[in-house]
PDB file of C-alpha atoms in Angstrom:
ATOM      1  CA  ILE A1303       4.970 -50.282  17.209  1.00  0.00           C
ATOM      2  CA  ILE A1304       8.818 -50.757  17.174  1.00  0.00           C
ATOM      3  CA  THR A1305      10.684 -48.376  14.796  1.00  0.00           C
ATOM      4  CA  SER A1306      14.317 -48.752  16.012  1.00  0.00           C
ATOM      5  CA  ILE A1307      16.788 -51.209  17.303  1.00  0.00           C
ATOM      6  CA  LEU A1308      18.880 -48.906  19.461  1.00  0.00           C
ATOM      7  CA  GLU A1309      22.584 -49.213  20.346  1.00  0.00           C
ATOM      8  CA  HIS A1310      23.850 -52.591  21.791  1.00  0.00           C
ATOM      9  CA  SER A1311      20.455 -54.062  21.741  1.00  0.00           C
ATOM     10  CA  PHE A1312      21.483 -57.596  20.904  1.00  0.00           C
ATOM     11  CA  GLU A1313      25.368 -57.244  21.340  1.00  0.00           C
ATOM     12  CA  ASN A1314      27.186 -60.414  22.350  1.00  0.00           C
ATOM     13  CA  LEU A1315      23.915 -62.664  22.468  1.00  0.00           C
ATOM     14  CA  THR A1316      23.820 -66.242  21.502  1.00  0.00           C
ATOM     15  CA  ILE A1317      20.747 -66.132  19.392  1.00  0.00           C
ATOM     16  CA  LYS A1318      21.167 -67.972  15.879  1.00  0.00           C
ATOM     17  CA  SER A1319      18.381 -66.067  13.974  1.00  0.00           C
ATOM     18  CA  ILE A1320      16.215 -63.213  14.061  1.00  0.00           C
ATOM     19  CA  GLN A1321      13.221 -62.642  11.968  1.00  0.00           C
ATOM     20  CA  PHE A1322      11.048 -59.477  11.255  1.00  0.00           C
ATOM     21  CA  ALA A1323       7.316 -59.401  10.412  1.00  0.00           C
ATOM     22  CA  ASP A1324       6.774 -58.575   6.709  1.00  0.00           C
ATOM     23  CA  ASP A1325       5.030 -55.382   7.678  1.00  0.00           C
ATOM     24  CA  SER A1326       7.958 -54.437  10.254  1.00  0.00           C
ATOM     25  CA  GLN A1327       8.242 -50.664  10.760  1.00  0.00           C
ATOM     26  CA  ILE A1328      11.843 -50.817  11.870  1.00  0.00           C
ATOM     27  CA  GLN A1329      13.763 -47.991  10.347  1.00  0.00           C
ATOM     28  CA  TYR A1330      16.927 -47.784  12.475  1.00  0.00           C
ATOM     29  CA  PHE A1331      19.799 -50.201  13.344  1.00  0.00           C
ATOM     30  CA  GLY A1332      21.865 -48.322  16.041  1.00  0.00           C
ATOM     31  CA  GLN A1333      25.727 -49.075  16.287  1.00  0.00           C
ATOM     32  CA  TYR A1334      26.728 -52.296  17.963  1.00  0.00           C
ATOM     33  CA  SER A1335      23.171 -53.395  17.801  1.00  0.00           C
ATOM     34  CA  PHE A1336      24.126 -56.923  16.846  1.00  0.00           C
ATOM     35  CA  ARG A1337      27.835 -56.865  17.481  1.00  0.00           C
ATOM     36  CA  ASN A1338      29.246 -60.315  18.282  1.00  0.00           C
ATOM     37  CA  CYS A1339      25.915 -62.133  17.872  1.00  0.00           C
ATOM     38  CA  SER A1340      25.603 -65.647  16.859  1.00  0.00           C
ATOM     39  CA  ILE A1341      23.005 -64.959  13.904  1.00  0.00           C
ATOM     40  CA  GLU A1342      23.930 -66.908  10.787  1.00  0.00           C
ATOM     41  CA  SER A1343      21.647 -65.035   8.368  1.00  0.00           C
ATOM     42  CA  ILE A1344      19.348 -61.860   8.383  1.00  0.00           C
ATOM     43  CA  LYS A1345      16.801 -60.233   5.922  1.00  0.00           C
ATOM     44  CA  ILE A1346      16.820 -56.488   6.635  1.00  0.00           C
ATOM     45  CA  PRO A1347      13.359 -55.138   6.643  1.00  0.00           C
ATOM     46  CA  SER A1348      12.349 -52.938   3.716  1.00  0.00           C
ATOM     47  CA  GLN A1349      11.622 -49.952   5.887  1.00  0.00           C
ATOM     48  CA  VAL A1350      15.182 -49.876   7.408  1.00  0.00           C
ATOM     49  CA  THR A1351      17.022 -46.581   6.025  1.00  0.00           C
ATOM     50  CA  TYR A1352      20.249 -46.624   8.503  1.00  0.00           C
ATOM     51  CA  ILE A1353      22.632 -49.440   9.589  1.00  0.00           C
ATOM     52  CA  GLY A1354      24.786 -48.152  12.308  1.00  0.00           C
ATOM     53  CA  ASN A1355      28.504 -48.451  12.842  1.00  0.00           C
ATOM     54  CA  HIS A1356      29.649 -51.792  13.660  1.00  0.00           C
ATOM     55  CA  ALA A1357      25.908 -52.955  13.862  1.00  0.00           C
ATOM     56  CA  PHE A1358      27.184 -56.690  12.775  1.00  0.00           C
ATOM     57  CA  SER A1359      30.782 -56.461  13.585  1.00  0.00           C
ATOM     58  CA  TYR A1360      32.234 -59.570  14.770  1.00  0.00           C
ATOM     59  CA  CYS A1361      29.076 -61.725  14.030  1.00  0.00           C
ATOM     60  CA  LYS A1362      31.454 -64.383  12.708  1.00  0.00           C
ATOM     61  CA  LYS A1363      28.753 -66.832  11.812  1.00  0.00           C
ATOM     62  CA  LEU A1364      26.783 -64.408   9.608  1.00  0.00           C
ATOM     63  CA  ILE A1365      27.010 -65.665   6.233  1.00  0.00           C
ATOM     64  CA  ILE A1366      23.940 -64.290   4.425  1.00  0.00           C
ATOM     65  CA  VAL A1367      22.640 -60.506   4.576  1.00  0.00           C
ATOM     66  CA  GLU A1368      19.677 -60.145   2.131  1.00  0.00           C
ATOM     67  CA  PHE A1369      17.671 -56.893   1.288  1.00  0.00           C
ATOM     68  CA  PRO A1370      14.313 -56.813  -0.281  1.00  0.00           C
ATOM     69  CA  GLU A1371      13.762 -55.426  -3.591  1.00  0.00           C
ATOM     70  CA  ASP A1372      11.813 -52.536  -2.174  1.00  0.00           C
ATOM     71  CA  SER A1373      14.607 -51.747   0.325  1.00  0.00           C
ATOM     72  CA  LYS A1374      14.717 -48.005   1.411  1.00  0.00           C
ATOM     73  CA  LEU A1375      18.112 -48.211   2.949  1.00  0.00           C
ATOM     74  CA  ASP A1376      19.958 -45.078   2.630  1.00  0.00           C
ATOM     75  CA  ILE A1377      23.167 -45.374   4.770  1.00  0.00           C
ATOM     76  CA  ILE A1378      25.434 -47.938   5.750  1.00  0.00           C
ATOM     77  CA  ASP A1379      27.757 -46.639   8.450  1.00  0.00           C
ATOM     78  CA  HIS A1380      31.461 -47.583   9.070  1.00  0.00           C
ATOM     79  CA  HIS A1381      32.575 -51.056   9.916  1.00  0.00           C
ATOM     80  CA  SER A1382      28.872 -52.273   9.884  1.00  0.00           C
ATOM     81  CA  PHE A1383      29.656 -55.877   8.606  1.00  0.00           C
ATOM     82  CA  MET A1384      33.223 -55.963   9.793  1.00  0.00           C
ATOM     83  CA  TYR A1385      34.542 -59.392  10.799  1.00  0.00           C
ATOM     84  CA  THR A1386      31.490 -61.483   9.315  1.00  0.00           C
ATOM     85  CA  SER A1387      31.531 -64.505   7.121  1.00  0.00           C
ATOM     86  CA  ILE A1388      29.218 -62.867   4.367  1.00  0.00           C
ATOM     87  CA  GLN A1389      30.374 -64.242   1.147  1.00  0.00           C
ATOM     88  CA  THR A1390      28.427 -61.892  -1.487  1.00  0.00           C
ATOM     89  CA  ILE A1391      26.403 -58.918  -0.849  1.00  0.00           C
ATOM     90  CA  LYS A1392      24.252 -56.679  -3.094  1.00  0.00           C
ATOM     91  CA  ILE A1393      23.879 -53.171  -2.096  1.00  0.00           C
ATOM     92  CA  PRO A1394      20.297 -51.726  -2.505  1.00  0.00           C
ATOM     93  CA  SER A1395      19.761 -49.017  -5.287  1.00  0.00           C
ATOM     94  CA  GLN A1396      18.641 -46.502  -2.706  1.00  0.00           C
ATOM     95  CA  VAL A1397      21.782 -46.457  -0.808  1.00  0.00           C
ATOM     96  CA  THR A1398      23.399 -43.128  -1.143  1.00  0.00           C
ATOM     97  CA  THR A1399      26.148 -43.323   1.396  1.00  0.00           C
ATOM     98  CA  ILE A1400      28.443 -46.153   2.520  1.00  0.00           C
ATOM     99  CA  LYS A1401      31.128 -45.197   5.035  1.00  0.00           C
ATOM    100  CA  PRO A1402      34.808 -46.106   5.354  1.00  0.00           C
ATOM    101  CA  TYR A1403      35.665 -49.901   6.014  1.00  0.00           C
ATOM    102  CA  PRO A1404      32.176 -51.358   5.795  1.00  0.00           C
ATOM    103  CA  PHE A1405      33.498 -54.906   5.144  1.00  0.00           C
ATOM    104  CA  GLU A1406      36.775 -54.727   6.809  1.00  0.00           C
ATOM    105  CA  LYS A1407      38.255 -58.290   7.372  1.00  0.00           C
ATOM    106  CA  CYS A1408      35.359 -59.923   5.673  1.00  0.00           C
ATOM    107  CA  LEU A1409      37.535 -63.002   4.956  1.00  0.00           C
ATOM    108  CA  TYR A1410      35.190 -65.008   2.768  1.00  0.00           C
ATOM    109  CA  LEU A1411      33.521 -61.935   0.772  1.00  0.00           C
ATOM    110  CA  THR A1412      34.286 -62.447  -2.688  1.00  0.00           C
ATOM    111  CA  LYS A1413      31.404 -60.219  -4.334  1.00  0.00           C
ATOM    112  CA  ILE A1414      30.181 -56.853  -3.745  1.00  0.00           C
ATOM    113  CA  GLU A1415      27.365 -55.716  -6.298  1.00  0.00           C
ATOM    114  CA  ILE A1416      26.076 -52.253  -6.795  1.00  0.00           C
ATOM    115  CA  PRO A1417      23.358 -52.264  -9.167  1.00  0.00           C
ATOM    116  CA  GLU A1418      23.315 -49.831 -12.332  1.00  0.00           C
ATOM    117  CA  ASN A1419      20.512 -47.755 -11.099  1.00  0.00           C
ATOM    118  CA  SER A1420      22.292 -47.080  -7.695  1.00  0.00           C
ATOM    119  CA  LYS A1421      22.093 -43.641  -6.124  1.00  0.00           C
ATOM    120  CA  LEU A1422      25.528 -44.122  -4.731  1.00  0.00           C
ATOM    121  CA  HIS A1423      28.123 -41.583  -5.873  1.00  0.00           C
ATOM    122  CA  SER A1424      31.389 -42.366  -4.104  1.00  0.00           C
ATOM    123  CA  ILE A1425      33.534 -45.348  -2.936  1.00  0.00           C
ATOM    124  CA  GLU A1426      34.963 -44.288   0.628  1.00  0.00           C
ATOM    125  CA  ARG A1427      38.211 -45.700   2.128  1.00  0.00           C
ATOM    126  CA  GLY A1428      38.794 -49.429   2.728  1.00  0.00           C
ATOM    127  CA  PHE A1429      35.809 -50.541   0.763  1.00  0.00           C
ATOM    128  CA  PHE A1430      37.527 -53.765  -0.396  1.00  0.00           C
ATOM    129  CA  SER A1431      39.902 -53.945   2.771  1.00  0.00           C
ATOM    130  CA  ASN A1432      40.943 -57.372   3.543  1.00  0.00           C
ATOM    131  CA  THR A1433      38.336 -59.025   1.636  1.00  0.00           C
ATOM    132  CA  GLU A1434      38.475 -61.764  -1.199  1.00  0.00           C
ATOM    133  CA  VAL A1435      36.876 -59.557  -3.745  1.00  0.00           C
ATOM    134  CA  ASN A1436      38.694 -59.992  -7.019  1.00  0.00           C
ATOM    135  CA  CYS A1437      36.484 -58.495  -9.569  1.00  0.00           C
ATOM    136  CA  PHE A1438      34.321 -55.308  -9.205  1.00  0.00           C
ATOM    137  CA  THR A1439      31.979 -53.319 -11.429  1.00  0.00           C
ATOM    138  CA  ILE A1440      31.844 -49.543 -10.941  1.00  0.00           C
ATOM    139  CA  PRO A1441      28.182 -48.547 -12.156  1.00  0.00           C
ATOM    140  CA  SER A1442      27.634 -45.402 -14.229  1.00  0.00           C
ATOM    141  CA  GLN A1443      26.459 -43.126 -11.173  1.00  0.00           C
ATOM    142  CA  ILE A1444      29.872 -43.394  -9.298  1.00  0.00           C
ATOM    143  CA  THR A1445      31.693 -40.319  -9.797  1.00  0.00           C
ATOM    144  CA  GLU A1446      34.132 -40.400  -7.078  1.00  0.00           C
ATOM    145  CA  LEU A1447      36.637 -42.754  -5.569  1.00  0.00           C
ATOM    146  CA  LYS A1448      37.852 -41.517  -2.411  1.00  0.00           C
ATOM    147  CA  GLU A1449      41.471 -41.697  -0.984  1.00  0.00           C
ATOM    148  CA  GLY A1450      42.086 -45.359  -0.010  1.00  0.00           C
ATOM    149  CA  TRP A1451      39.219 -46.852  -1.752  1.00  0.00           C
ATOM    150  CA  ASN A1452      41.349 -49.591  -2.652  1.00  0.00           C
ATOM    151  CA  GLU A1453      43.619 -49.830   0.372  1.00  0.00           C
ATOM    152  CA  PHE A1454      44.564 -53.374   1.366  1.00  0.00           C
ATOM    153  CA  SER A1455      42.587 -54.759  -1.723  1.00  0.00           C
ATOM    154  CA  TYR A1456      45.010 -57.545  -2.037  1.00  0.00           C
ATOM    155  CA  LYS A1457      42.812 -59.926  -4.292  1.00  0.00           C
ATOM    156  CA  LEU A1458      41.240 -57.394  -6.312  1.00  0.00           C
ATOM    157  CA  SER A1459      42.442 -57.882  -9.786  1.00  0.00           C
ATOM    158  CA  THR A1460      39.812 -56.868 -12.459  1.00  0.00           C
ATOM    159  CA  ILE A1461      37.861 -53.604 -12.648  1.00  0.00           C
ATOM    160  CA  LYS A1462      34.621 -53.356 -14.728  1.00  0.00           C
ATOM    161  CA  VAL A1463      33.105 -49.876 -15.396  1.00  0.00           C
ATOM    162  CA  SER A1464      29.837 -49.118 -17.071  1.00  0.00           C
ATOM    163  CA  PRO A1465      30.162 -47.631 -20.420  1.00  0.00           C
ATOM    164  CA  LEU A1466      27.717 -44.952 -19.169  1.00  0.00           C
ATOM    165  CA  ASN A1467      30.377 -43.668 -16.514  1.00  0.00           C
ATOM    166  CA  PRO A1468      31.756 -40.503 -17.877  1.00  0.00           C
ATOM    167  CA  TYR A1469      34.677 -40.418 -15.152  1.00  0.00           C
ATOM    168  CA  PHE A1470      36.312 -43.784 -15.300  1.00  0.00           C
ATOM    169  CA  LYS A1471      37.394 -46.540 -17.811  1.00  0.00           C
ATOM    170  CA  THR A1472      39.637 -49.516 -17.762  1.00  0.00           C
ATOM    171  CA  ILE A1473      42.256 -50.765 -20.171  1.00  0.00           C
ATOM    172  CA  GLU A1474      44.256 -53.578 -20.659  1.00  0.00           C
ATOM    173  CA  ASN A1475      41.452 -56.203 -20.280  1.00  0.00           C
ATOM    174  CA  GLY A1476      40.251 -54.545 -17.103  1.00  0.00           C
ATOM    175  CA  LYS A1477      43.618 -54.666 -15.187  1.00  0.00           C
ATOM    176  CA  ILE A1478      44.072 -51.150 -15.331  1.00  0.00           C
ATOM    177  CA  LEU A1479      41.662 -48.459 -14.111  1.00  0.00           C
ATOM    178  CA  ILE A1480      42.282 -44.894 -15.131  1.00  0.00           C
ATOM    179  CA  GLY A1481      39.940 -41.715 -14.669  1.00  0.00           C
ATOM    180  CA  LYS A1482      39.537 -38.016 -15.352  1.00  0.00           C
ATOM    181  CA  SER A1483      40.132 -35.280 -12.828  1.00  0.00           C
ATOM    182  CA  THR A1484      37.299 -33.201 -14.200  1.00  0.00           C
ATOM    183  CA  LEU A1485      34.643 -33.796 -16.782  1.00  0.00           C
ATOM    184  CA  GLU A1486      36.143 -31.080 -18.844  1.00  0.00           C
ATOM    185  CA  GLN A1487      39.557 -32.874 -18.961  1.00  0.00           C
ATOM    186  CA  PRO A1488      39.940 -34.364 -22.695  1.00  0.00           C
ATOM    187  CA  ASN A1489      42.109 -37.090 -21.418  1.00  0.00           C
ATOM    188  CA  TYR A1490      42.105 -39.682 -18.845  1.00  0.00           C
ATOM    189  CA  ASP A1491      44.899 -38.179 -16.696  1.00  0.00           C
ATOM    190  CA  LEU A1492      44.288 -40.265 -13.386  1.00  0.00           C
ATOM    191  CA  LEU A1493      46.011 -43.734 -12.787  1.00  0.00           C
ATOM    192  CA  LEU A1494      43.910 -45.325 -10.084  1.00  0.00           C
ATOM    193  CA  PHE A1495      44.470 -49.034  -9.907  1.00  0.00           C
ATOM    194  CA  TRP A1496      46.425 -51.897 -11.276  1.00  0.00           C
ATOM    195  CA  ASP A1497      45.984 -55.606 -11.087  1.00  0.00           C
ATOM    196  CA  ARG A1498      47.877 -56.604  -7.965  1.00  0.00           C
ATOM    197  CA  SER A1499      49.776 -59.477  -9.848  1.00  0.00           C
ATOM    198  CA  ILE A1500      51.650 -57.019 -11.938  1.00  0.00           C
ATOM    199  CA  GLU A1501      55.584 -57.557 -12.414  1.00  0.00           C
ATOM    200  CA  LYS A1502      56.454 -54.851 -14.827  1.00  0.00           C
ATOM    201  CA  TYR A1503      54.847 -51.613 -15.970  1.00  0.00           C
ATOM    202  CA  THR A1504      55.261 -48.650 -18.068  1.00  0.00           C
ATOM    203  CA  ILE A1505      53.268 -45.767 -17.189  1.00  0.00           C
ATOM    204  CA  HIS A1506      51.352 -44.566 -20.188  1.00  0.00           C
ATOM    205  CA  ASN A1507      52.215 -41.041 -21.365  1.00  0.00           C
ATOM    206  CA  PHE A1508      48.925 -39.562 -20.980  1.00  0.00           C
ATOM    207  CA  ILE A1509      48.965 -39.946 -16.972  1.00  0.00           C
ATOM    208  CA  GLU A1510      49.406 -36.939 -14.975  1.00  0.00           C
ATOM    209  CA  HIS A1511      48.720 -38.064 -11.523  1.00  0.00           C
ATOM    210  CA  ILE A1512      49.536 -41.531  -9.937  1.00  0.00           C
ATOM    211  CA  CYS A1513      46.685 -41.669  -7.345  1.00  0.00           C
ATOM    212  CA  PRO A1514      47.070 -42.996  -3.847  1.00  0.00           C
ATOM    213  CA  TYR A1515      47.400 -46.667  -3.378  1.00  0.00           C
ATOM    214  CA  SER A1516      47.580 -47.325  -7.055  1.00  0.00           C
ATOM    215  CA  PHE A1517      50.243 -50.118  -6.878  1.00  0.00           C
ATOM    216  CA  GLU A1518      49.862 -50.705  -3.081  1.00  0.00           C
ATOM    217  CA  CYS A1519      50.638 -54.349  -2.367  1.00  0.00           C
ATOM    218  CA  CYS A1520      51.831 -55.294  -6.008  1.00  0.00           C
ATOM    219  CA  TYR A1521      54.257 -57.493  -4.275  1.00  0.00           C
ATOM    220  CA  SER A1522      55.626 -58.992  -7.509  1.00  0.00           C
ATOM    221  CA  LEU A1523      55.808 -55.513  -8.973  1.00  0.00           C
ATOM    222  CA  ASN A1524      59.871 -55.007  -9.580  1.00  0.00           C
ATOM    223  CA  GLU A1525      60.201 -52.494 -12.215  1.00  0.00           C
ATOM    224  CA  ILE A1526      58.388 -49.331 -13.146  1.00  0.00           C
ATOM    225  CA  GLU A1527      59.232 -47.243 -16.350  1.00  0.00           C
ATOM    226  CA  PHE A1528      58.213 -43.937 -17.494  1.00  0.00           C
ATOM    227  CA  PRO A1529      58.389 -42.935 -21.195  1.00  0.00           C
ATOM    228  CA  ASP A1530      60.408 -39.930 -22.251  1.00  0.00           C
ATOM    229  CA  ASP A1531      57.387 -37.782 -22.801  1.00  0.00           C
ATOM    230  CA  SER A1532      55.862 -38.694 -19.537  1.00  0.00           C
ATOM    231  CA  LYS A1533      53.338 -36.183 -18.242  1.00  0.00           C
ATOM    232  CA  VAL A1534      53.398 -37.532 -14.585  1.00  0.00           C
ATOM    233  CA  LYS A1535      53.313 -34.634 -12.133  1.00  0.00           C
ATOM    234  CA  ILE A1536      52.054 -36.067  -8.710  1.00  0.00           C
ATOM    235  CA  ILE A1537      53.251 -39.463  -7.217  1.00  0.00           C
ATOM    236  CA  ASP A1538      50.611 -39.583  -4.565  1.00  0.00           C
ATOM    237  CA  ASN A1539      50.410 -41.222  -0.892  1.00  0.00           C
ATOM    238  CA  TYR A1540      51.118 -44.785  -0.699  1.00  0.00           C
ATOM    239  CA  SER A1541      51.135 -45.363  -4.386  1.00  0.00           C
ATOM    240  CA  PHE A1542      53.856 -47.789  -4.606  1.00  0.00           C
ATOM    241  CA  SER A1543      53.913 -48.866  -1.242  1.00  0.00           C
ATOM    242  CA  CYS A1544      54.704 -52.689  -0.358  1.00  0.00           C
ATOM    243  CA  THR A1545      55.929 -53.442  -3.707  1.00  0.00           C
ATOM    244  CA  ASP A1546      59.119 -55.084  -4.755  1.00  0.00           C
ATOM    245  CA  LEU A1547      60.941 -52.245  -6.635  1.00  0.00           C
ATOM    246  CA  LYS A1548      64.553 -51.854  -6.678  1.00  0.00           C
ATOM    247  CA  ILE A1549      65.117 -48.745  -8.721  1.00  0.00           C
ATOM    248  CA  ILE A1550      63.137 -46.038  -9.900  1.00  0.00           C
ATOM    249  CA  LYS A1551      63.760 -42.986 -11.961  1.00  0.00           C
ATOM    250  CA  ILE A1552      61.537 -40.036 -11.483  1.00  0.00           C
ATOM    251  CA  PRO A1553      60.460 -38.269 -14.597  1.00  0.00           C
ATOM    252  CA  SER A1554      61.467 -34.442 -14.586  1.00  0.00           C
ATOM    253  CA  GLN A1555      57.979 -33.464 -14.959  1.00  0.00           C
ATOM    254  CA  VAL A1556      57.040 -34.567 -11.288  1.00  0.00           C
ATOM    255  CA  THR A1557      56.500 -31.563  -9.063  1.00  0.00           C
ATOM    256  CA  ARG A1558      55.339 -33.521  -6.060  1.00  0.00           C
ATOM    257  CA  ILE A1559      56.065 -36.791  -4.373  1.00  0.00           C
ATOM    258  CA  ASN A1560      53.659 -37.350  -1.237  1.00  0.00           C
ATOM    259  CA  LYS A1561      53.897 -39.055   1.904  1.00  0.00           C
ATOM    260  CA  ASN A1562      54.760 -42.862   1.949  1.00  0.00           C
ATOM    261  CA  ALA A1563      54.936 -43.199  -1.643  1.00  0.00           C
ATOM    262  CA  PHE A1564      57.479 -45.812  -1.232  1.00  0.00           C
ATOM    263  CA  TYR A1565      56.612 -47.115   2.098  1.00  0.00           C
ATOM    264  CA  PHE A1566      57.821 -50.631   2.769  1.00  0.00           C
ATOM    265  CA  CYS A1567      59.559 -50.977  -0.473  1.00  0.00           C
ATOM    266  CA  ASN A1568      62.393 -52.928   1.578  1.00  0.00           C
ATOM    267  CA  ASP A1569      64.371 -53.613  -1.833  1.00  0.00           C
ATOM    268  CA  LEU A1570      64.268 -50.383  -3.116  1.00  0.00           C
ATOM    269  CA  THR A1571      68.126 -49.014  -3.334  1.00  0.00           C
ATOM    270  CA  LYS A1572      68.101 -46.324  -5.558  1.00  0.00           C
ATOM    271  CA  ILE A1573      65.890 -43.333  -6.374  1.00  0.00           C
ATOM    272  CA  GLU A1574      66.918 -41.149  -9.194  1.00  0.00           C
ATOM    273  CA  ILE A1575      65.916 -37.500  -9.572  1.00  0.00           C
ATOM    274  CA  PRO A1576      67.262 -35.826 -12.666  1.00  0.00           C
ATOM    275  CA  ILE A1577      69.045 -32.337 -12.538  1.00  0.00           C
ATOM    276  CA  ASP A1578      66.077 -30.653 -14.570  1.00  0.00           C
ATOM    277  CA  SER A1579      63.508 -31.828 -12.317  1.00  0.00           C
ATOM    278  CA  ASN A1580      60.420 -29.726 -11.582  1.00  0.00           C
TER     279      ASN A1580
END
């Protein structure tokens, strides 16, 4: 009985399809196991619990990846489906871990669906990196968005959040994602994401932390304002990188501006820090 497809098993082969028996006992797809293969579609056997890093990377003809309803898949490792032509993917509910950049440069990927009963609790770095995903729903069980979860999410414009999720919610018709740093926090103090087509924005006065990559690649963003009663304390890594900002006035309550906060802001000519700055 075959229970594993080991590392590099089918790498670089010109096979167009691969089928598994209905009673397949395969549980493990090793790293690079199908890398740069010519397959166009695949149905992952229900007993598979692990898909290794780069398992299907550079399978540029791969369009369809299916999982059975009774899938036991637990872990999708980093870059597993990198540079494939998949258009949509539905993550099985039993998955607990998806490692960084699983769909990196999937240039035709428009939809990633995570079911409401998912066992996944965090979204890792580069989840949407260089994809065409423009709308995403955060289910109730997601409690953590890791730094860089929205890195290079050029097309992402609308976020939806399950009403049962205690950590996150959207405002402005799904254009802004805000969150709580702790469940005990009475207010939504984190600014996590804004629609990439924004041109001007006034930071809400309840925000204390502008999180990493919040406005990254908002190429049309040319003006940010802070209210007089701003509570912002942290402007985090890459938060305004690759924007069209020209002038910014840092609120006096800010205690820290982290690395590359204004990276590649090529038109930024003035940063003003008040005398009474913290």
